[in-house]
Coordinates of C-alpha atoms in Angstrom, one line a residue:
M1 CA 22.7 21.4 -13.8
S2 CA 20.4 19.9 -11.1
A3 CA 19.2 16.3 -11.3
P4 CA 15.7 15.5 -12.7
I5 CA 13.2 14.6 -10.5
P6 CA 12.1 10.7 -10.9
E7 CA 8.9 9.8 -11.6
A8 CA 7.2 7.3 -9.3
I9 CA 7.3 3.7 -9.8
K10 CA 4.2 1.6 -9.7
T11 CA 3.6 -0.3 -6.4
R12 CA 7.1 1.0 -5.3
G13 CA 7.9 3.4 -2.4
A14 CA 11.0 4.7 -3.5
A15 CA 11.6 6.5 -6.6
S16 CA 15.5 5.8 -6.9
N17 CA 18.3 3.7 -5.7
P18 CA 20.7 6.2 -3.8
E19 CA 24.0 4.9 -2.5
G20 CA 24.1 4.1 1.0
R21 CA 26.3 6.2 3.7
F22 CA 29.0 3.6 3.4
E23 CA 29.6 3.3 -0.3
T24 CA 32.8 4.5 -1.6
R25 CA 31.8 5.3 -4.9
S26 CA 28.6 7.7 -6.0
R27 CA 26.6 7.9 -8.9
E28 CA 24.8 11.2 -10.2
D29 CA 21.9 11.4 -12.7
F30 CA 21.6 14.8 -14.5
D31 CA 19.9 16.0 -17.5
D32 CA 21.6 16.6 -20.3
G33 CA 18.8 17.8 -22.6
W34 CA 18.4 14.5 -24.5
L35 CA 16.0 12.9 -22.1
L36 CA 12.8 11.6 -24.3
D37 CA 9.5 11.2 -23.1
E38 CA 9.3 7.1 -22.1
P39 CA 6.4 4.8 -20.8
D40 CA 6.2 4.0 -17.4
R41 CA 9.5 3.2 -15.9
P42 CA 9.7 -0.9 -15.4
R43 CA 8.9 -2.2 -12.0
P44 CA 12.0 -3.6 -10.4
D45 CA 11.4 -7.4 -9.6
T46 CA 11.9 -8.7 -5.7
T47 CA 14.7 -10.9 -4.9
V48 CA 14.8 -13.0 -1.7
T49 CA 18.2 -14.6 -0.3
A50 CA 18.8 -16.9 2.5
E51 CA 20.6 -15.4 5.2
A52 CA 23.1 -17.4 7.8
S53 CA 22.7 -16.1 10.9
K54 CA 24.2 -17.3 14.5
T55 CA 21.4 -15.6 16.7
V56 CA 17.9 -14.6 16.0
I57 CA 17.0 -12.7 19.1
T58 CA 18.1 -8.7 19.1
R59 CA 18.7 -6.9 22.6
N60 CA 17.3 -3.5 22.9
Q61 CA 18.9 -1.4 25.3
S62 CA 17.1 2.0 24.1
P63 CA 15.3 3.6 27.1
D64 CA 12.5 4.9 25.2
I65 CA 11.4 1.7 23.3
G66 CA 9.1 -0.8 25.3
F67 CA 10.5 -3.9 24.5
E68 CA 14.0 -5.7 25.7
Q69 CA 14.3 -8.0 23.0
S70 CA 13.0 -8.4 19.3
I71 CA 13.0 -10.8 16.4
N72 CA 13.2 -9.5 12.7
P73 CA 12.5 -12.7 10.3
Y74 CA 13.3 -10.6 7.2
R75 CA 16.0 -7.9 6.1
G76 CA 14.5 -5.3 3.9
C77 CA 10.8 -5.0 3.3
E78 CA 8.4 -5.6 0.2
H79 CA 6.1 -3.0 1.8
G80 CA 8.1 -0.2 0.6
C81 CA 7.0 2.6 3.0
I82 CA 9.0 5.3 1.8
Y83 CA 9.2 6.7 5.8
C84 CA 10.6 3.5 6.8
Y85 CA 13.5 4.1 9.6
A86 CA 14.8 0.5 8.8
R87 CA 15.6 1.8 5.6
P88 CA 19.2 2.5 6.5
A89 CA 20.1 -0.8 7.6
H90 CA 20.6 -2.1 3.8
A91 CA 23.9 0.3 3.7
Y92 CA 25.7 -1.9 5.9
M93 CA 24.9 -4.8 3.4
N94 CA 26.7 -2.6 0.6
L95 CA 23.0 -2.3 -0.7
S96 CA 20.6 1.1 -1.3
P97 CA 18.0 2.2 1.3
G98 CA 15.8 3.2 -1.8
L99 CA 14.6 0.7 -4.2
D100 CA 17.3 -2.1 -3.0
F101 CA 15.4 -2.1 0.5
E102 CA 12.3 -3.0 -0.9
T103 CA 13.2 -5.3 -3.8
R104 CA 16.5 -7.0 -2.5
L105 CA 15.3 -9.1 0.5
F106 CA 16.9 -11.4 2.7
Y107 CA 15.2 -14.1 5.1
K108 CA 16.3 -16.3 8.2
P109 CA 15.6 -20.3 7.1
D110 CA 17.1 -21.2 10.4
A111 CA 14.8 -18.7 12.6
A112 CA 13.3 -21.2 14.5
K113 CA 15.6 -23.3 15.2
L114 CA 18.0 -20.7 16.4
L115 CA 15.3 -19.3 18.5
E116 CA 14.7 -22.7 20.3
A117 CA 18.5 -22.6 20.9
E118 CA 18.3 -19.6 22.7
L119 CA 15.7 -20.1 24.6
R120 CA 16.8 -23.4 25.8
K121 CA 20.2 -21.6 27.4
P122 CA 20.2 -21.9 31.3
G123 CA 20.6 -18.2 31.8
Y124 CA 17.6 -17.0 29.5
R125 CA 15.4 -14.8 31.2
C126 CA 11.9 -14.8 29.4
S127 CA 10.4 -11.0 28.5
P128 CA 8.0 -10.5 25.7
I129 CA 9.8 -10.5 22.2
A130 CA 8.7 -7.9 19.5
L131 CA 7.9 -8.8 16.2
G132 CA 8.0 -6.0 13.8
S133 CA 10.3 -3.8 15.5
N134 CA 12.2 -3.2 12.4
T135 CA 10.7 -4.7 9.4
D136 CA 7.3 -6.1 8.7
P137 CA 7.1 -9.8 9.9
Y138 CA 3.8 -9.9 7.5
Q139 CA 5.3 -8.8 4.5
P140 CA 4.3 -10.4 1.2
V141 CA 7.1 -12.9 0.9
E142 CA 6.0 -14.2 4.2
R143 CA 3.5 -16.2 2.6
E144 CA 5.9 -18.1 0.7
Y145 CA 8.9 -18.5 3.3
Q146 CA 6.6 -18.7 6.5
V147 CA 9.3 -17.3 8.7
T148 CA 7.3 -15.6 10.9
R149 CA 4.9 -18.4 11.2
A150 CA 7.8 -21.1 12.5
I151 CA 8.5 -18.3 15.0
L152 CA 5.1 -18.0 16.3
E153 CA 4.9 -21.6 16.6
V154 CA 7.9 -22.0 18.6
L155 CA 6.9 -19.2 21.0
Q156 CA 3.4 -21.0 21.3
R157 CA 5.0 -24.3 22.3
C158 CA 7.1 -22.5 24.9
R159 CA 4.1 -20.3 26.0
H160 CA 6.3 -17.3 25.7
P161 CA 4.8 -13.7 25.3
L162 CA 5.1 -11.7 22.3
T163 CA 3.8 -8.4 20.6
I164 CA 3.4 -8.0 17.0
V165 CA 3.3 -4.5 15.1
T166 CA 2.3 -5.1 11.6
K167 CA 0.7 -3.6 8.3
G168 CA 0.3 -7.0 7.0
A169 CA -3.7 -7.7 7.5
A170 CA -4.1 -10.5 4.8
L171 CA -1.4 -12.7 6.0
L172 CA -1.9 -11.8 9.9
E173 CA -5.4 -13.7 9.4
R174 CA -3.8 -16.7 8.9
D175 CA -2.7 -16.7 12.3
I176 CA -5.4 -15.7 14.3
P177 CA -6.5 -19.2 15.7
L178 CA -2.8 -19.5 17.0
L179 CA -2.7 -16.3 18.5
A180 CA -6.1 -16.2 19.7
E181 CA -4.7 -19.4 21.8
M182 CA -1.7 -17.5 23.4
A183 CA -4.2 -14.9 24.0
R184 CA -6.3 -17.2 26.3
D185 CA -3.3 -17.2 28.6
N186 CA -1.9 -13.6 28.1
L187 CA 0.9 -14.1 26.1
V188 CA 0.3 -11.8 23.0
E189 CA -0.8 -8.4 21.8
V190 CA -1.0 -7.2 18.3
A191 CA -0.6 -3.6 17.1
I192 CA -2.0 -2.6 13.9
S193 CA -0.5 0.4 12.0
I194 CA -2.8 2.8 10.6
T195 CA -1.3 5.7 8.9
S196 CA -4.3 7.1 6.9
L197 CA -8.0 6.0 5.8
E198 CA -7.3 7.7 2.1
P199 CA -6.7 4.5 -0.2
E200 CA -4.7 7.2 -2.3
L201 CA -2.4 8.6 0.1
K202 CA -1.6 4.9 1.5
R203 CA -0.5 3.9 -2.2
A204 CA 1.6 6.6 -2.1
L205 CA 3.1 6.3 1.2
E206 CA 2.9 2.4 1.5
P207 CA 2.6 0.9 -1.8
R208 CA 2.3 -2.7 -1.0
T209 CA 0.6 -2.7 2.2
A210 CA -3.2 -3.6 3.1
G211 CA -5.5 -1.0 2.3
P212 CA -6.7 1.1 5.6
Q213 CA -10.2 -0.7 5.4
A214 CA -8.9 -4.3 5.7
R215 CA -6.4 -3.2 8.6
L216 CA -9.6 -2.1 10.3
R217 CA -11.4 -5.4 9.5
M218 CA -8.2 -7.1 11.1
V219 CA -8.5 -4.9 14.0
R220 CA -12.4 -6.0 14.6
Q221 CA -11.1 -9.9 13.9
L222 CA -8.4 -9.6 16.4
A223 CA -11.1 -8.0 18.9
D224 CA -13.8 -11.2 17.9
A225 CA -10.9 -13.7 18.4
G226 CA -10.2 -12.3 22.1
I227 CA -7.0 -11.2 21.1
P228 CA -5.8 -7.6 22.5
A229 CA -5.6 -5.1 19.7
M230 CA -3.9 -2.0 19.6
V231 CA -3.9 0.8 17.3
L232 CA -0.4 2.7 16.0
V233 CA -1.1 6.2 14.3
A234 CA 2.2 6.0 12.5
P235 CA 4.2 8.2 11.4
V236 CA 2.4 11.2 11.7
I237 CA 3.5 13.4 9.0
P238 CA 2.9 17.4 8.9
F239 CA 0.7 18.7 6.5
V240 CA 0.1 15.1 5.0
N241 CA -1.9 12.8 7.3
D242 CA -1.8 14.8 10.6
A243 CA -5.3 15.8 10.0
E244 CA -6.6 12.1 10.1
I245 CA -5.7 11.5 13.6
E246 CA -9.0 11.6 15.3
Q247 CA -10.8 9.8 12.5
I248 CA -8.3 7.2 12.5
L249 CA -8.7 6.8 16.3
Q250 CA -12.5 6.8 16.0
A251 CA -12.6 4.0 13.3
S252 CA -10.2 2.0 15.5
H253 CA -12.4 2.4 18.2
E254 CA -15.5 1.3 16.6
A255 CA -13.5 -1.9 15.3
G256 CA -12.6 -2.9 18.7
A257 CA -9.1 -1.5 19.4
R258 CA -8.4 -1.4 23.3
E259 CA -5.2 1.0 23.1
A260 CA -3.6 3.3 20.6
S261 CA -0.5 5.2 20.4
Y262 CA 1.3 7.4 17.8
I263 CA 4.9 8.3 16.5
M264 CA 5.9 11.3 14.7
L265 CA 7.8 11.1 11.4
R266 CA 11.4 10.2 11.9
L267 CA 14.1 10.7 9.0
P268 CA 17.3 9.1 10.0
H269 CA 20.2 8.8 7.9
E270 CA 19.1 8.3 4.1
V271 CA 15.6 8.5 5.0
K272 CA 15.5 12.2 5.1
D273 CA 16.5 12.5 1.4
L274 CA 14.3 9.6 0.2
F275 CA 11.4 11.3 1.8
R276 CA 12.3 14.7 0.5
E277 CA 12.6 13.2 -3.2
W278 CA 8.7 11.4 -2.4
L279 CA 7.2 14.7 -1.4
Q280 CA 8.9 16.3 -4.9
V281 CA 7.3 13.2 -7.1
H282 CA 3.7 13.2 -5.0
Y283 CA 3.2 16.3 -3.2
P284 CA 5.7 19.0 -4.8
Q285 CA 3.2 22.1 -4.0
R286 CA 3.5 21.3 -0.1
A287 CA 7.4 20.0 0.2
E288 CA 8.7 23.1 1.7
H289 CA 6.1 23.7 4.4
V290 CA 6.0 20.0 5.2
M291 CA 9.5 20.1 6.0
S292 CA 9.4 23.3 7.6
L293 CA 7.1 21.5 9.9
V294 CA 9.5 18.8 10.5
Q295 CA 12.3 21.1 11.2
Q296 CA 10.3 23.2 13.9
M297 CA 9.9 19.9 15.9
R298 CA 13.4 18.5 15.2
G299 CA 15.3 21.5 16.4
G300 CA 15.9 22.9 13.0
K301 CA 17.2 19.7 11.8
D302 CA 15.5 17.1 9.4
N303 CA 16.0 14.6 12.5
D304 CA 16.8 14.4 16.1
P305 CA 18.1 10.8 17.0
R306 CA 18.0 11.9 20.9
F307 CA 16.1 9.2 23.2
G308 CA 13.0 10.9 24.6
V309 CA 12.4 13.1 21.8
R310 CA 13.0 11.2 18.7
M311 CA 9.2 9.4 18.8
T312 CA 7.3 12.7 19.8
G313 CA 9.2 15.9 18.6
Q314 CA 9.3 19.0 20.6
G315 CA 8.4 22.6 19.9
E316 CA 4.9 24.2 19.3
Y317 CA 3.7 21.6 16.6
A318 CA 4.6 18.4 18.3
Q319 CA 2.5 19.7 21.5
V320 CA -0.2 20.4 19.5
I321 CA -0.3 16.8 18.2
A322 CA 0.3 15.3 21.2
Q323 CA -2.7 17.0 22.8
R324 CA -5.0 16.4 20.0
F325 CA -4.2 12.7 20.3
K326 CA -4.6 12.6 24.1
I327 CA -8.1 14.3 24.0
A328 CA -9.2 11.9 21.2
A329 CA -7.9 8.8 23.0
A330 CA -9.6 9.6 26.2
R331 CA -12.8 10.7 24.9
L332 CA -13.0 7.2 23.2
G333 CA -11.5 5.2 26.0
L334 CA -8.5 4.3 24.1
G335 CA -5.6 3.3 26.7
R336 CA -2.4 5.2 25.6
G337 CA 0.4 2.8 24.5
R338 CA 0.6 -0.6 25.7
R339 CA -0.9 -1.0 29.2
L340 CA -1.4 -4.9 28.9
K341 CA 1.3 -6.6 31.1
L342 CA 2.0 -10.2 29.4
D343 CA 2.3 -13.1 31.5
T344 CA 6.0 -14.3 31.6
A345 CA 5.6 -17.1 34.4
L346 CA 4.0 -19.4 32.1
F347 CA 7.2 -19.9 30.0
R348 CA 8.6 -23.2 29.7
P349 CA 12.0 -23.8 27.5
P350 CA 12.1 -26.1 24.5
P351 CA 13.3 -29.8 25.3
P352 CA 16.7 -30.5 24.4
P353 CA 17.3 -31.4 21.1
P354 CA 17.8 -35.3 20.2
P355 CA 21.1 -36.6 20.5
D356 CA 23.6 -36.7 17.6
K357 CA 24.1 -40.2 16.8
G358 CA 26.9 -39.6 14.3
Q359 CA 27.6 -40.3 11.0
M360 CA 27.1 -44.4 11.7
G361 CA 23.9 -43.6 13.6
F362 CA 25.5 -44.7 16.8
G363 CA 24.8 -42.6 19.9
F364 CA 28.6 -42.2 21.0

């Protein structure tokens, strides 16, 4: 007997908590005929745990990503975006890429201290650091833990360039004065990810993110503060939000965006099953057609991880999306991707830490 389709959980993206691919045991729900009508499923609480780290900068060698190094202040993301390609990383911690990913979070309390130590190393070579390449640096728990803020303060003191990608418009507003100061020295660019202008679709896809109008207002605030603003239409999902490309670009241009880019839906590892489940919960009539289009641009599979095609897809449908985006961006005068070259020449390593005076307070 097949497993029943789970119901949506309010304010959460995933509807289930499947095992990660490294688990040695598995569980399977099935309908034995005794299921009764029940009220809304309880909302799982969020737990946040400190994570000990030895380093904080991650180096990237992927040829189709436009940065060499990044920092992820948090593991997991309470935004709950169902399509998030970072979900499978929770499997490495023996946690589920489903509900665990958006409810069992980890933060790096020593991130700023570790960053200073790495920037201080004699062999360090300055290149822009990306925040938001994996999980969102401005997810709701940042309000309390302020790991992102501490990282920004280190980078500002050292005059180190950075880029930010986020959906967390409300918390980003807190840091506009700091970012504006860095922007005056060409040290920062911020990308706001906008997936849909439809609030109802946004709530289903990205339940705990800022609404589309709030994100557009943030683009305007960034532009007014002199902070270069890019809009990322991501992900483009066939037969779900693909019709909105031109409207998102138009609204972003009117809000003051300079650049725009897009990424096609990616479904690595466990994400493909979670997304299929999401379609059955929210858009059962469209599910088959959506996945058919996904597979058309992924070589007949749910996912194609190859460098060079994983971000854009291939085939007729992917070509149509690329052409539509190109025409709309050109009509509005929006640059494609990040054309801005941030300044690395201003970087100054942090000063050495004060000497350890030992247990008795003597410097020897």
